[in-house]
Amino acid sequence: MSRFKTFPKGGIHPTDHKEATCHKEIQNASLSSIAVVPLSQHIGAPCECLVKKGDTVEEEQIIGKAGGFVSANIHSPVPGEVKEIKQIFLPNGIAVDAVVIEMQGEFKRLGKEETSSDWSGMSNEEISAKISEMGIVGQGGATFPTHVKLSLPKGKTCDTFIINAVECEPYLTSDHRVMLEKGKEVLEGIRIIQRLLSPGKTVIGIEANKMDAVEYLQSLVSSEGLDIDVMPLEVKYPQGAEKNLIKAVTGKEVPSGKLPLEVGVINANVGTCLSVYEAVVLNKPVIERVVTVSGGAIKNPLNLKARVGTSFRTLIEDCGGFSEEPVKVIAGGPMMGFTVYDLDTPVTKGTSGILALTAKEIKAAKPTNCLSCGRCISACPMGLNPTKIFKYIEFNLSDEAAAAGLMDCVECGSCSFMCPAHIPLVQGFRGGKKVLRKNSMKKAGK
Amino acid sequence: MKDKLLISSSPQFHHPQSTSSIMWTVSLCLLPAGVWGVYIFGLRALLVTLTAIAAAVATEALLGRVKNENTIADGSAFLTGLLIGFNMPPAVPIYVVVVASVFAIAVVKWTFGGLGGNWMNPALAGRVFVFFSWTGGMTTWTLPGNGSADTVTGPTPLGSIKAGLMSMSADIQGPMDLLAAEGVPVSYMDLFLGRVPGSIGEVSALLLIAGGLFLLIRKIANWEIVVSYLGSFALLVWLFGGFRYGQGLFSGDVLFHLLSGGLMLGALFMATDMVSSPLTSKGMLIYGAGCGFMTYLLRFFGSVPEGVSLAIIFMNIFVPLINRAFQPEKFGLVKTEEEAK
């Protein structure tokens, strides 16, 4: 038994491979001479493009205006000239418009001292507006617009505000380094959010493979006398999945199909808290983020602070390039990330890592028939029966799949990871969910 | 476009084990016990084992051609063949071995869809099929230490006991006494090391336990099944095993029964077969306990000395029912606030 809390059901222990970068300080990445800035870097409506070919843009100028309430502004990461607006594919396979900016002109902040402003005089509305203006999205990977998440619906209160510093994806160390190097800023960001939510209590959940970060944050919290609980958690994937983290920290289960607020919880990623600090205190939009560049095919894995729009190729070159030919290059972590087909793919607000993996790391094998070993069931953090749901989908039994809990699947990948038959379970579930959504839209249309 | 990269759905990497690595690991863990069998029963034992494997793999290859796929490399047919060989007496006629393997692969495995489709352990089904078809050949046991051509045969310890119980005198205290009275004395050490007559791969409890432990550590064999099987069987033997010898409760010879017959092979390598065992932990516990109970019933009250094969097959039949009864508990099934009101 571990002395730390965790979620009770399912979960797996993949080798975490974090040692390659967890002791490396964040370095500034090179800039691509051409920045490709997608106009949709979040969940929700794409941005409305505010620039056209030939325009000159300044660093941090808004080039994409939020296309609705659930959307987030996009700012130019570099000064320069708009070369074209073209369609590109994001790693998740969605085609979006992107502004292509050739870098030229002067940088605003580079080499200058930061001027910080005092936010204690700001009203909650002003803070919220600032967060919205600066285009902050959840940086754990889901990229949900932060100002939406932080606006409590009428009649709801936040009992517990949980900062997700779990970083349960193998290889990734960007959150870990942010906590160690920007601990004070992160805590101030948390205090700003505390003002907005006035939560009953605030907990930072960190997996116990980052005890240095736990101790550092604990020392900061006690020296500043903050009302924040830094809670180490047992190392188990997917501890960072929203519902599992809530279960681990509070013991409460978010009901199936409901949002965390149902049990009075709001979650935010550590990186998001840093962005809130930068937006409110430094008046700085989200134009850069920390990206872990790692994997067996990378010569010198690093944690890089990279501007949005920088190509994967540039960051990989910053790490000395490839030591061997990678089989896959992944945007995000190995459990939930997406493969890219092209190293010109740009960094976006949600890119937590770039991984170049070798065949030896991937351990691919030809799928066989299901062995009924039950490993998918004991791995599933949502208490589902993945093999049964997969069979329903295979036979086009959408309603049966839904009844068996398909929509509760969080696509964490634990089942597929464990499956000795190498059955692409999660891929099947994604397809199955699409069919279900289509069906329910059809029904609604009638 | 320019970069040759693999595109795939997440997760992007995988646990080191695969179907074939599991099958070959199990085979490897069985190997020491097989080597021991050949050492004490002679080259005939090797011939039987190799025949069983060859027949199983050949059947798999042939049927694979019908479905236009080659599934030999996954190792499952090899493992089935190996287990059939292990379950044969060393002196069994060769054609019986072939029939067992062909029956296991063709009828039990392939008519239900090949790997993963069978609802019964193929190796056990093959063994039971030939046991009831050629009972004579399947119950002629070579005495250990007879590597020579002129084979001497004798009963297994469990066989002697089944026979001896009929004409037992009153002063017999338990199975070890009975074996001594029957003129075939064994020590616990003989049973533990495998210096007794029996099937090729079942006699060495020591080497089977070593291989089984490795599988348990690698989580290829589920501890739930092994513990509940051996635990329930040991408990029943301890509680009621003494009755046959005129003793009271709590006096059964647990050690003798754990170490004799095919129990270790069955509990560690056959009952734990992934395909024909339940999916969830709770289900596995029930299934293992059922195996233990049935083994106890068959060994003590059945008409044949051995009960392991039939006990496991019996429980295999219940696996779909057990799976239905013990589904995982879904996350988030708590009532929402409105529903609670």
mmCIF file of N, CA, C and O in Angstrom, chain A residues 369-372 391 395, chain B residues 59-60 63 66-67 69 102-123 125-126 273 275-276 313 316-317 320:
data_model
loop_
_atom_site.group_PDB
_atom_site.id
_atom_site.type_symbol
_atom_site.label_atom_id
_atom_site.label_comp_id
_atom_site.label_asym_id
_atom_site.label_seq_id
_atom_site.Cartn_x
_atom_site.Cartn_y
_atom_site.Cartn_z
ATOM 1 N N ASN A 369 -6.661 -12.162 -32.112
ATOM 2 C CA ASN A 369 -7.987 -12.232 -31.499
ATOM 3 C C ASN A 369 -7.881 -11.892 -30.017
ATOM 4 O O ASN A 369 -6.831 -12.067 -29.411
ATOM 5 N N CYS A 370 -9.010 -11.457 -29.446
ATOM 6 C CA CYS A 370 -9.060 -11.176 -28.009
ATOM 7 C C CYS A 370 -8.840 -12.465 -27.228
ATOM 8 O O CYS A 370 -9.398 -13.507 -27.557
ATOM 9 N N LEU A 371 -7.982 -12.384 -26.197
ATOM 10 C CA LEU A 371 -7.683 -13.574 -25.387
ATOM 11 C C LEU A 371 -8.580 -13.663 -24.151
ATOM 12 O O LEU A 371 -8.433 -14.573 -23.349
ATOM 13 N N SER A 372 -9.454 -12.677 -23.973
ATOM 14 C CA SER A 372 -10.295 -12.622 -22.766
ATOM 15 C C SER A 372 -9.468 -12.647 -21.497
ATOM 16 O O SER A 372 -9.829 -13.291 -20.520
ATOM 17 N N LYS A 391 -16.508 -5.104 -28.865
ATOM 18 C CA LYS A 391 -17.230 -6.095 -29.676
ATOM 19 C C LYS A 391 -18.580 -5.540 -30.132
ATOM 20 O O LYS A 391 -18.979 -5.741 -31.275
ATOM 21 N N PHE A 395 -19.741 -5.002 -34.131
ATOM 22 C CA PHE A 395 -20.952 -5.548 -34.734
ATOM 23 C C PHE A 395 -22.017 -4.467 -34.939
ATOM 24 O O PHE A 395 -23.194 -4.779 -35.118
ATOM 25 N N THR B 59 -1.895 -29.100 -37.282
ATOM 26 C CA THR B 59 -3.344 -28.876 -37.404
ATOM 27 C C THR B 59 -3.646 -27.384 -37.499
ATOM 28 O O THR B 59 -4.452 -26.940 -38.325
ATOM 29 N N GLU B 60 -2.978 -26.600 -36.658
ATOM 30 C CA GLU B 60 -3.164 -25.145 -36.674
ATOM 31 C C GLU B 60 -2.799 -24.586 -38.053
ATOM 32 O O GLU B 60 -3.527 -23.755 -38.607
ATOM 33 N N LEU B 63 -5.472 -25.615 -40.729
ATOM 34 C CA LEU B 63 -6.729 -24.884 -40.603
ATOM 35 C C LEU B 63 -6.519 -23.401 -40.882
ATOM 36 O O LEU B 63 -7.418 -22.725 -41.378
ATOM 37 N N VAL B 66 -7.106 -22.560 -44.419
ATOM 38 C CA VAL B 66 -8.512 -22.401 -44.795
ATOM 39 C C VAL B 66 -8.929 -20.944 -44.615
ATOM 40 O O VAL B 66 -9.608 -20.352 -45.445
ATOM 41 N N LYS B 67 -8.515 -20.355 -43.499
ATOM 42 C CA LYS B 67 -8.865 -18.954 -43.236
ATOM 43 C C LYS B 67 -7.859 -18.000 -43.851
ATOM 44 O O LYS B 67 -7.924 -16.795 -43.655
ATOM 45 N N GLU B 69 -4.726 -17.476 -43.075
ATOM 46 C CA GLU B 69 -3.875 -16.735 -42.154
ATOM 47 C C GLU B 69 -2.936 -17.715 -41.470
ATOM 48 O O GLU B 69 -3.251 -18.894 -41.332
ATOM 49 N N VAL B 102 -5.040 -33.181 -32.340
ATOM 50 C CA VAL B 102 -5.911 -32.790 -33.447
ATOM 51 C C VAL B 102 -7.289 -32.404 -32.908
ATOM 52 O O VAL B 102 -7.864 -31.381 -33.302
ATOM 53 N N PHE B 103 -7.796 -33.179 -31.968
ATOM 54 C CA PHE B 103 -9.099 -32.863 -31.375
ATOM 55 C C PHE B 103 -9.066 -31.488 -30.701
ATOM 56 O O PHE B 103 -9.948 -30.649 -30.890
ATOM 57 N N ALA B 104 -7.996 -31.251 -29.937
ATOM 58 C CA ALA B 104 -7.882 -29.980 -29.213
ATOM 59 C C ALA B 104 -7.894 -28.802 -30.178
ATOM 60 O O ALA B 104 -8.645 -27.834 -29.998
ATOM 61 N N ILE B 105 -7.051 -28.860 -31.186
ATOM 62 C CA ILE B 105 -6.914 -27.707 -32.088
ATOM 63 C C ILE B 105 -8.100 -27.610 -33.051
ATOM 64 O O ILE B 105 -8.705 -26.541 -33.214
ATOM 65 N N ALA B 106 -8.444 -28.711 -33.692
ATOM 66 C CA ALA B 106 -9.464 -28.647 -34.746
ATOM 67 C C ALA B 106 -10.857 -28.475 -34.152
ATOM 68 O O ALA B 106 -11.603 -27.586 -34.569
ATOM 69 N N VAL B 107 -11.198 -29.311 -33.195
ATOM 70 C CA VAL B 107 -12.588 -29.282 -32.700
ATOM 71 C C VAL B 107 -12.787 -28.203 -31.639
ATOM 72 O O VAL B 107 -13.659 -27.348 -31.757
ATOM 73 N N VAL B 108 -11.929 -28.237 -30.610
ATOM 74 C CA VAL B 108 -12.197 -27.333 -29.484
ATOM 75 C C VAL B 108 -11.825 -25.895 -29.815
ATOM 76 O O VAL B 108 -12.517 -24.959 -29.438
ATOM 77 N N LYS B 109 -10.707 -25.705 -30.543
ATOM 78 C CA LYS B 109 -10.249 -24.335 -30.783
ATOM 79 C C LYS B 109 -10.835 -23.748 -32.071
ATOM 80 O O LYS B 109 -11.424 -22.660 -32.035
ATOM 81 N N TRP B 110 -10.678 -24.468 -33.188
ATOM 82 C CA TRP B 110 -11.015 -23.843 -34.462
ATOM 83 C C TRP B 110 -12.493 -23.814 -34.779
ATOM 84 O O TRP B 110 -12.962 -22.886 -35.450
ATOM 85 N N THR B 111 -13.259 -24.804 -34.315
ATOM 86 C CA THR B 111 -14.693 -24.720 -34.624
ATOM 87 C C THR B 111 -15.342 -23.555 -33.882
ATOM 88 O O THR B 111 -16.427 -23.123 -34.230
ATOM 89 N N PHE B 112 -14.652 -23.033 -32.883
ATOM 90 C CA PHE B 112 -15.207 -21.865 -32.190
ATOM 91 C C PHE B 112 -14.519 -20.568 -32.597
ATOM 92 O O PHE B 112 -14.666 -19.550 -31.949
ATOM 93 N N GLY B 113 -13.711 -20.615 -33.653
ATOM 94 C CA GLY B 113 -13.156 -19.379 -34.180
ATOM 95 C C GLY B 113 -11.665 -19.203 -33.961
ATOM 96 O O GLY B 113 -11.136 -18.117 -34.133
ATOM 97 N N GLY B 114 -10.969 -20.259 -33.572
ATOM 98 C CA GLY B 114 -9.522 -20.131 -33.405
ATOM 99 C C GLY B 114 -9.172 -19.475 -32.091
ATOM 100 O O GLY B 114 -10.002 -19.407 -31.171
ATOM 101 N N LEU B 115 -7.945 -18.953 -32.008
ATOM 102 C CA LEU B 115 -7.440 -18.347 -30.772
ATOM 103 C C LEU B 115 -8.478 -17.396 -30.155
ATOM 104 O O LEU B 115 -9.000 -16.523 -30.832
ATOM 105 N N GLY B 116 -8.742 -17.589 -28.892
ATOM 106 C CA GLY B 116 -9.648 -16.682 -28.188
ATOM 107 C C GLY B 116 -11.099 -17.093 -28.274
ATOM 108 O O GLY B 116 -11.922 -16.616 -27.512
ATOM 109 N N GLY B 117 -11.437 -17.979 -29.214
ATOM 110 C CA GLY B 117 -12.839 -18.331 -29.394
ATOM 111 C C GLY B 117 -13.279 -19.507 -28.543
ATOM 112 O O GLY B 117 -14.460 -19.641 -28.228
ATOM 113 N N ASN B 118 -12.323 -20.369 -28.176
ATOM 114 C CA ASN B 118 -12.705 -21.586 -27.464
ATOM 115 C C ASN B 118 -13.211 -21.270 -26.060
ATOM 116 O O ASN B 118 -12.671 -20.423 -25.366
ATOM 117 N N TRP B 119 -14.241 -22.037 -25.634
ATOM 118 C CA TRP B 119 -14.808 -21.786 -24.306
ATOM 119 C C TRP B 119 -14.317 -22.827 -23.322
ATOM 120 O O TRP B 119 -14.770 -22.903 -22.194
ATOM 121 N N MET B 120 -13.374 -23.642 -23.778
ATOM 122 C CA MET B 120 -12.851 -24.699 -22.932
ATOM 123 C C MET B 120 -11.356 -24.756 -23.214
ATOM 124 O O MET B 120 -10.921 -24.463 -24.315
ATOM 125 N N ASN B 121 -10.598 -25.128 -22.210
ATOM 126 C CA ASN B 121 -9.158 -25.240 -22.416
ATOM 127 C C ASN B 121 -8.882 -26.355 -23.430
ATOM 128 O O ASN B 121 -9.192 -27.512 -23.161
ATOM 129 N N PRO B 122 -8.310 -26.058 -24.598
ATOM 130 C CA PRO B 122 -8.170 -27.073 -25.641
ATOM 131 C C PRO B 122 -7.317 -28.264 -25.194
ATOM 132 O O PRO B 122 -7.650 -29.406 -25.505
ATOM 133 N N ALA B 123 -6.231 -27.999 -24.496
ATOM 134 C CA ALA B 123 -5.336 -29.079 -24.099
ATOM 135 C C ALA B 123 -6.063 -30.049 -23.169
ATOM 136 O O ALA B 123 -5.965 -31.272 -23.321
ATOM 137 N N ALA B 125 -9.330 -30.468 -22.950
ATOM 138 C CA ALA B 125 -10.382 -31.135 -23.710
ATOM 139 C C ALA B 125 -9.781 -32.298 -24.499
ATOM 140 O O ALA B 125 -10.356 -33.392 -24.546
ATOM 141 N N GLY B 126 -8.617 -32.066 -25.111
ATOM 142 C CA GLY B 126 -7.942 -33.125 -25.866
ATOM 143 C C GLY B 126 -7.596 -34.296 -24.971
ATOM 144 O O GLY B 126 -7.814 -35.454 -25.308
ATOM 145 N N ASP B 273 -5.410 -20.388 -17.883
ATOM 146 C CA ASP B 273 -5.506 -20.068 -19.309
ATOM 147 C C ASP B 273 -6.435 -18.867 -19.470
ATOM 148 O O ASP B 273 -7.576 -18.877 -19.014
ATOM 149 N N VAL B 275 -7.959 -17.469 -22.000
ATOM 150 C CA VAL B 275 -9.135 -17.543 -22.859
ATOM 151 C C VAL B 275 -10.309 -18.188 -22.130
ATOM 152 O O VAL B 275 -11.437 -17.716 -22.234
ATOM 153 N N SER B 276 -10.037 -19.248 -21.384
ATOM 154 C CA SER B 276 -11.151 -20.008 -20.805
ATOM 155 C C SER B 276 -11.364 -19.720 -19.322
ATOM 156 O O SER B 276 -12.020 -20.480 -18.633
ATOM 157 N N ILE B 313 -12.414 -28.226 -16.629
ATOM 158 C CA ILE B 313 -13.339 -28.187 -17.766
ATOM 159 C C ILE B 313 -14.747 -27.855 -17.284
ATOM 160 O O ILE B 313 -15.451 -27.049 -17.897
ATOM 161 N N ASN B 316 -14.856 -24.268 -16.696
ATOM 162 C CA ASN B 316 -14.800 -23.540 -17.977
ATOM 163 C C ASN B 316 -16.216 -23.286 -18.496
ATOM 164 O O ASN B 316 -16.512 -22.229 -19.054
ATOM 165 N N ILE B 317 -17.078 -24.284 -18.306
ATOM 166 C CA ILE B 317 -18.437 -24.161 -18.824
ATOM 167 C C ILE B 317 -19.168 -22.996 -18.153
ATOM 168 O O ILE B 317 -20.002 -22.338 -18.757
ATOM 169 N N PRO B 320 -18.832 -18.121 -18.974
ATOM 170 C CA PRO B 320 -19.711 -17.071 -19.499
ATOM 171 C C PRO B 320 -20.715 -16.582 -18.458
ATOM 172 O O PRO B 320 -20.983 -15.381 -18.368
#
